[in-house]
mmCIF file of C-alpha atoms in Angstrom:
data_model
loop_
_atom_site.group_PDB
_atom_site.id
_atom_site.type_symbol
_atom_site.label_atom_id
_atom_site.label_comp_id
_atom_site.label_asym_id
_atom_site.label_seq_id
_atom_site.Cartn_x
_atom_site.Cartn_y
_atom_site.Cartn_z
ATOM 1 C CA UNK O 1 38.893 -82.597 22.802
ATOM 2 C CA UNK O 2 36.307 -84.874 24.157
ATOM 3 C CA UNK O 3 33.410 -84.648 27.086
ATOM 4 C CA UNK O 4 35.926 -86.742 29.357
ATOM 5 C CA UNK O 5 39.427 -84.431 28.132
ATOM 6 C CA UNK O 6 36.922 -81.586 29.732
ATOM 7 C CA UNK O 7 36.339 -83.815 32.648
ATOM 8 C CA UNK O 8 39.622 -84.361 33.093
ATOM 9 C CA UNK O 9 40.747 -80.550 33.326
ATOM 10 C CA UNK O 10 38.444 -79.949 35.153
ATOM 11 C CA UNK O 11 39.904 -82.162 37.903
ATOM 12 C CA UNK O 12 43.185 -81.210 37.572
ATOM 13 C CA UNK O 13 42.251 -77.776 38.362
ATOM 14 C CA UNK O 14 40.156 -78.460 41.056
ATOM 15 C CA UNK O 15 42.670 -80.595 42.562
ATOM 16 C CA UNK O 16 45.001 -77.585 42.534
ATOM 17 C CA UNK O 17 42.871 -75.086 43.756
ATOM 18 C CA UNK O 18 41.669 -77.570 46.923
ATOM 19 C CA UNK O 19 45.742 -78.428 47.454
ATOM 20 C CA UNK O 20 45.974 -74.398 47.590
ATOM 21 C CA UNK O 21 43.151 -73.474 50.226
ATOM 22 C CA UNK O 22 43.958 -76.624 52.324
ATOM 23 C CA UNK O 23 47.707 -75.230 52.383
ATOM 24 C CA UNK O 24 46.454 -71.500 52.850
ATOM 25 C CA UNK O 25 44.009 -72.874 55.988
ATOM 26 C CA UNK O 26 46.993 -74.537 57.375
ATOM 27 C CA UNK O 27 48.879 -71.558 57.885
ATOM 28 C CA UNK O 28 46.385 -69.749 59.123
ATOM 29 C CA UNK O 29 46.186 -72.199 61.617
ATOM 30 C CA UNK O 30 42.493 -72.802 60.379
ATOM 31 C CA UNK O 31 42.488 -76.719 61.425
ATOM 32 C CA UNK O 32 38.873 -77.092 61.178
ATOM 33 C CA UNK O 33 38.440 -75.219 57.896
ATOM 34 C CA UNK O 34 41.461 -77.099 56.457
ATOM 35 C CA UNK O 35 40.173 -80.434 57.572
ATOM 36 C CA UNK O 36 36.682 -79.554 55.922
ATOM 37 C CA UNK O 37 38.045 -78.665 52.227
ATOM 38 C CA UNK O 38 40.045 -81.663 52.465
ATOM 39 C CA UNK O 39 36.913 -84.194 52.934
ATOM 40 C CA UNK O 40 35.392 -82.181 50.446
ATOM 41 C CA UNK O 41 38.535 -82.816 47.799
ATOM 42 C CA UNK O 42 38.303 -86.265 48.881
ATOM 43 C CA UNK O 43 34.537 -86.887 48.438
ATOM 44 C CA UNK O 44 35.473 -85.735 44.792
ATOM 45 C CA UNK O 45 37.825 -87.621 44.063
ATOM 46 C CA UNK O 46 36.272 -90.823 45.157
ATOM 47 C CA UNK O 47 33.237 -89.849 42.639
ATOM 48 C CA UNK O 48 35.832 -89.025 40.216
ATOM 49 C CA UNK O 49 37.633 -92.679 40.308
ATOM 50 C CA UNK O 50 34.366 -94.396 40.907
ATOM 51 C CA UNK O 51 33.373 -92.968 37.294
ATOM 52 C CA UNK O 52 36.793 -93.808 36.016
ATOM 53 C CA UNK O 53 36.508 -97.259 37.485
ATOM 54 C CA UNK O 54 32.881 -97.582 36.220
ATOM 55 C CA UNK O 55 33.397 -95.995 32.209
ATOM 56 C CA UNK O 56 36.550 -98.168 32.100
ATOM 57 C CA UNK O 57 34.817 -102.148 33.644
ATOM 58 C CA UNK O 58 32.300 -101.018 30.928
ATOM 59 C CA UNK O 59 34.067 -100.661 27.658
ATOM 60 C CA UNK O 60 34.588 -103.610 25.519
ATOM 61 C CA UNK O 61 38.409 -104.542 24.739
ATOM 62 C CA UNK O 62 39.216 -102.718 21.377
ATOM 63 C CA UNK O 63 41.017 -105.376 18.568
ATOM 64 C CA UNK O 64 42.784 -103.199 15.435
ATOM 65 C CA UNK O 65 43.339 -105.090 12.691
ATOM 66 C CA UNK O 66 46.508 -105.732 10.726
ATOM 67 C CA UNK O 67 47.629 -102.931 8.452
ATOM 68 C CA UNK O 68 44.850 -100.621 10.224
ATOM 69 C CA UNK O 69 45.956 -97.505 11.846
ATOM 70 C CA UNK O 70 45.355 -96.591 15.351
ATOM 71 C CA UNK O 71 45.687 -92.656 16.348
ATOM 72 C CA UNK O 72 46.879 -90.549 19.253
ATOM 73 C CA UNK O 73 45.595 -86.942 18.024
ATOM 74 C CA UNK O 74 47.178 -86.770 14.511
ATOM 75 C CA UNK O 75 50.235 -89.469 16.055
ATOM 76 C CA UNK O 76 48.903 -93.166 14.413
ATOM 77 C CA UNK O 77 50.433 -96.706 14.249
ATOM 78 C CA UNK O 78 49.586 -99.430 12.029
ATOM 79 C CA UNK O 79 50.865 -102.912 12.400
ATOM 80 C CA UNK O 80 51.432 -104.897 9.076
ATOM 81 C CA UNK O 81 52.589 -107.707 10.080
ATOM 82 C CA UNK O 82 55.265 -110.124 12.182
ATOM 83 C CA UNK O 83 57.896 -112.739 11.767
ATOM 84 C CA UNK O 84 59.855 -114.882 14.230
ATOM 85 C CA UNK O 85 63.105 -115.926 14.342
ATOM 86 C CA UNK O 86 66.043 -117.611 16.047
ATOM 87 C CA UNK O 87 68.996 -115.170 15.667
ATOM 88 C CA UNK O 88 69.511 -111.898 13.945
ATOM 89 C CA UNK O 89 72.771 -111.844 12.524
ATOM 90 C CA UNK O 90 75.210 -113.431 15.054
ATOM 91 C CA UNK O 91 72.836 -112.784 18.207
ATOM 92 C CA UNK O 92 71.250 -115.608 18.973
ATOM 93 C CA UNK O 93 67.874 -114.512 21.349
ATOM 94 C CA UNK O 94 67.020 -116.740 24.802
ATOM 95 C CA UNK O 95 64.038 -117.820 23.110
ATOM 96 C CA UNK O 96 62.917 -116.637 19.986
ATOM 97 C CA UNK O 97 62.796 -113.548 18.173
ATOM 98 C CA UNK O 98 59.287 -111.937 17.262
ATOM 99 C CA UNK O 99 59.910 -108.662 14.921
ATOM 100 C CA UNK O 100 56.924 -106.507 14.630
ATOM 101 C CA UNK O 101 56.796 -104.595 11.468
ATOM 102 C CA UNK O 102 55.107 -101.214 12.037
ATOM 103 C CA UNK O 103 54.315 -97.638 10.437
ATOM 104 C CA UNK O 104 54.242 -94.768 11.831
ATOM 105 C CA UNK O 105 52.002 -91.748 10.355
ATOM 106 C CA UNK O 106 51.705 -88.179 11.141
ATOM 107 C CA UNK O 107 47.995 -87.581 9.738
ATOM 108 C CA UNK O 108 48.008 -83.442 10.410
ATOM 109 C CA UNK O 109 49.328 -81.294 7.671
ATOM 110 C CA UNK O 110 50.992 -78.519 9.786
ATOM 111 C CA UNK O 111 54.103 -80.142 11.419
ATOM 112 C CA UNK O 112 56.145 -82.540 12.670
ATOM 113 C CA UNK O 113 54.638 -85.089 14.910
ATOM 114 C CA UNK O 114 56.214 -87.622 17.693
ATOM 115 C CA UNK O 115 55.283 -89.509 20.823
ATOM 116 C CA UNK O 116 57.988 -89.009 23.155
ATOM 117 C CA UNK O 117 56.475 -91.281 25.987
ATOM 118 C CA UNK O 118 55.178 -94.170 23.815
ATOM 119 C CA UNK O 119 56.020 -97.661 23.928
ATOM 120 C CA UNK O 120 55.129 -101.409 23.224
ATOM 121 C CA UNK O 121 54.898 -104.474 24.585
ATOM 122 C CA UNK O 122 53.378 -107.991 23.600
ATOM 123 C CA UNK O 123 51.473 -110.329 24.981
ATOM 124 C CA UNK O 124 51.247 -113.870 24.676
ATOM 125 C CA UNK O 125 48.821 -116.228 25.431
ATOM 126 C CA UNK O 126 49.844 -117.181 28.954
ATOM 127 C CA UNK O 127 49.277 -113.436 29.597
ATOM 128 C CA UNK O 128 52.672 -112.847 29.908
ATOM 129 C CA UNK O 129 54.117 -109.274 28.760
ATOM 130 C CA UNK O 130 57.262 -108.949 27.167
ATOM 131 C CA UNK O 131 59.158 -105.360 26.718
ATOM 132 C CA UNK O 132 61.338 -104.897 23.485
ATOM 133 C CA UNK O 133 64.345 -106.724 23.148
ATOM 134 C CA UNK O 134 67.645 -104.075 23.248
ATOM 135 C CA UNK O 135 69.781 -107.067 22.862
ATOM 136 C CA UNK O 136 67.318 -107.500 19.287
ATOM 137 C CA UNK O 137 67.420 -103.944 18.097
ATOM 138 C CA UNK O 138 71.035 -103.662 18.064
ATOM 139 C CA UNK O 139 71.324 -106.918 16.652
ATOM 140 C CA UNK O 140 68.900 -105.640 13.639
ATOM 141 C CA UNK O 141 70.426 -102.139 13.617
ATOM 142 C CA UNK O 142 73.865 -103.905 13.105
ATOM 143 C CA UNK O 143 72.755 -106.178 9.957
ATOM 144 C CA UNK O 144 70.286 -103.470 8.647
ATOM 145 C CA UNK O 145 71.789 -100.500 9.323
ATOM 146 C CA UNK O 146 68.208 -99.304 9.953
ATOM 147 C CA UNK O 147 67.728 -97.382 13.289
ATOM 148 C CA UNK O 148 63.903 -96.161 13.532
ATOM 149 C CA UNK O 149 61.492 -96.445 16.550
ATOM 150 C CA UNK O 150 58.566 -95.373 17.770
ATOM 151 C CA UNK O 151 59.665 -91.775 19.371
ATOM 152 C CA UNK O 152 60.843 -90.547 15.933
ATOM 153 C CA UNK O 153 59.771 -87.534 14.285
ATOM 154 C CA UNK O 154 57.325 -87.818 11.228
ATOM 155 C CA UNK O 155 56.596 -85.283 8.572
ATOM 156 C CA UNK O 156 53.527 -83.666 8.195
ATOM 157 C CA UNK O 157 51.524 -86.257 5.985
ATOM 158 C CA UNK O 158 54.569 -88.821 5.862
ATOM 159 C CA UNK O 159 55.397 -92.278 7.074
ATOM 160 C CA UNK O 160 58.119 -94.037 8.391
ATOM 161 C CA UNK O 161 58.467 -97.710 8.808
ATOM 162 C CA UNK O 162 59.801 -99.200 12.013
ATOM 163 C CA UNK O 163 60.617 -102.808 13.300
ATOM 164 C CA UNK O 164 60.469 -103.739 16.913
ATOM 165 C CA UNK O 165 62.291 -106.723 18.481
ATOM 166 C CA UNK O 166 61.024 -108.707 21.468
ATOM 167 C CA UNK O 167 62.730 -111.988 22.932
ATOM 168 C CA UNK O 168 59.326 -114.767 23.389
ATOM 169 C CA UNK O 169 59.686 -117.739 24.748
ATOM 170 C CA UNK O 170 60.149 -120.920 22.584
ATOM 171 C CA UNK O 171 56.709 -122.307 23.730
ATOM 172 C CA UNK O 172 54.492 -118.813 23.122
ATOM 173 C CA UNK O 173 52.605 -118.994 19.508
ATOM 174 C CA UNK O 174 50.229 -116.323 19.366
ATOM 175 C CA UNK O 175 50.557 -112.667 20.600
ATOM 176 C CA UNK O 176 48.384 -109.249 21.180
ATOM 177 C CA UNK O 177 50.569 -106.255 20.190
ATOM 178 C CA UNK O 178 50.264 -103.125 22.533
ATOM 179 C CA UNK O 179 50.857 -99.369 22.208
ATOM 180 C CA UNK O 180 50.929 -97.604 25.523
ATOM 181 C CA UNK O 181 52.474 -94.788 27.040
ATOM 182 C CA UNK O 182 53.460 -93.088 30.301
ATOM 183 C CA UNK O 183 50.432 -93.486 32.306
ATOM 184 C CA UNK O 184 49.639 -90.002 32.918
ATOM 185 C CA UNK O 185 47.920 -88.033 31.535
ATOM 186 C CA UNK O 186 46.089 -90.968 29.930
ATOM 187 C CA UNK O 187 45.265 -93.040 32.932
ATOM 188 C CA UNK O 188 43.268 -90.288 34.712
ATOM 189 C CA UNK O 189 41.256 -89.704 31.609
ATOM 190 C CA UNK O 190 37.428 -91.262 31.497
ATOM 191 C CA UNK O 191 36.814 -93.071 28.424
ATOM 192 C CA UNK O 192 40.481 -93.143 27.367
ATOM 193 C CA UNK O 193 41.747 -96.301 26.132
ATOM 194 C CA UNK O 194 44.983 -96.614 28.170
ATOM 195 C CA UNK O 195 42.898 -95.173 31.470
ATOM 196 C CA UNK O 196 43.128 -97.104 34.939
ATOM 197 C CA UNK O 197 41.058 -100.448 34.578
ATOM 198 C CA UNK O 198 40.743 -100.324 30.911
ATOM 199 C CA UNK O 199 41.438 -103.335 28.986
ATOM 200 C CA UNK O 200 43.894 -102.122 26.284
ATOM 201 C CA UNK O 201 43.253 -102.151 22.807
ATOM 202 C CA UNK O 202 45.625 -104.799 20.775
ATOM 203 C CA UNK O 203 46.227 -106.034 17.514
ATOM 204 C CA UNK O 204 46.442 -109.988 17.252
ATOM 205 C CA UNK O 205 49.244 -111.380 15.576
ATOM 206 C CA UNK O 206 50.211 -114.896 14.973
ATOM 207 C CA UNK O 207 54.584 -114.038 13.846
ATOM 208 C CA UNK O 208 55.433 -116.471 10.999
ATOM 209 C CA UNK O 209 58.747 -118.440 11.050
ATOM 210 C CA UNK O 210 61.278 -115.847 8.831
ATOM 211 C CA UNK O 211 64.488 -116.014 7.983
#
């Protein structure tokens, strides 16, 4: 747990306790009192996301490279590599088909690890974002008979490969790969990589033409 994790709690409890006294004045019919914790809760929060807003326009744009793991807690991803294609078995995509080839580790040695609320996306150099393809994935399911994705378990110490599908346009060449998840907690957090105003960290991949 880091400075800003702290920070964070911090926060949320603070948040809660002002939301309880400004709820407590109210029905005591304590207008004035009420009114006064509530300027104070808002006077913190304004330093809060002017810190946010400040740590975040401050920190450079984090690049990962190719085959090197990136962790959430003991949770990592690495991305080796990309290829792009026209059609995956009979399903023919609307533009072209990037598939991302991926690992997923579980780095602690107690238990089973997963990230229920991750997902990806890529980016290509237009700076248009494009979601996985479920059109794709059941297309490579079907001629693989390989199912895995990012929200599956992983031993302790183990790794399991998975291959996301995304649908580019013909005319897109070179991409920036993104892991993300639901945007809280992670958004609120200082000095988190996924927090409001960050620029996310990506991995640059250029897909080569596969078969």
């Amino acid at each position: 747990m880091t400075i800003f994790d702290l920070l964070f709690l911090v926060a949320v409890l603070a948040t809660i306790g002002a939301a309880l006294r400004v709820a407590y004045l109210l029905l005591r019919r304590r207008l004035a009192h009420a009114g006064r914790a509530a300027r104070r809760w808002a006077i913190f929060a304004g330093l809060y996301f002017g810190l946010l807003f400040v740590t975040s326009a401050f920190q450079p744009r984090a690049v990962v490279p190719i085959g090197q793991p990136r962790c959430f807690d003991e949770w990592c991803l690495a991305v080796d590599g990309a290829r792009r294609q026209e059609v995956i078995g009979g399903t023919r995509a609307r533009g072209d088909y990037v598939i991302v080839s991926a690992r997923i580790l579980n780095s602690g040695r107690g238990r089973r690890q997963r990230e229920r609320d991750v997902y990806a996306l890529l980016r290509d150099e237009h700076g248009d974002m494009h979601r996985q393809s479920a059109e794709g994935r059941a297309a490579l399911v079907g001629s693989t008979g390989v199912g895995s994705q990012l929200t599956d378990s992983v031993d302790a110490g183990a790794s399991e490969r998975v291959e996301l599908v995304f649908d580019v346009p013909h005319g897109a060449r070179s991409f920036q790969f993104i892991a993300a998840h639901a945007w809280f907690p992670h958004a609120l957090i200082m000095g988190d990589a996924e927090s409001l105003f960050h620029r996310p960290t990506v991995v640059e991949i250029a897909p080569q033409r596969g078969q």
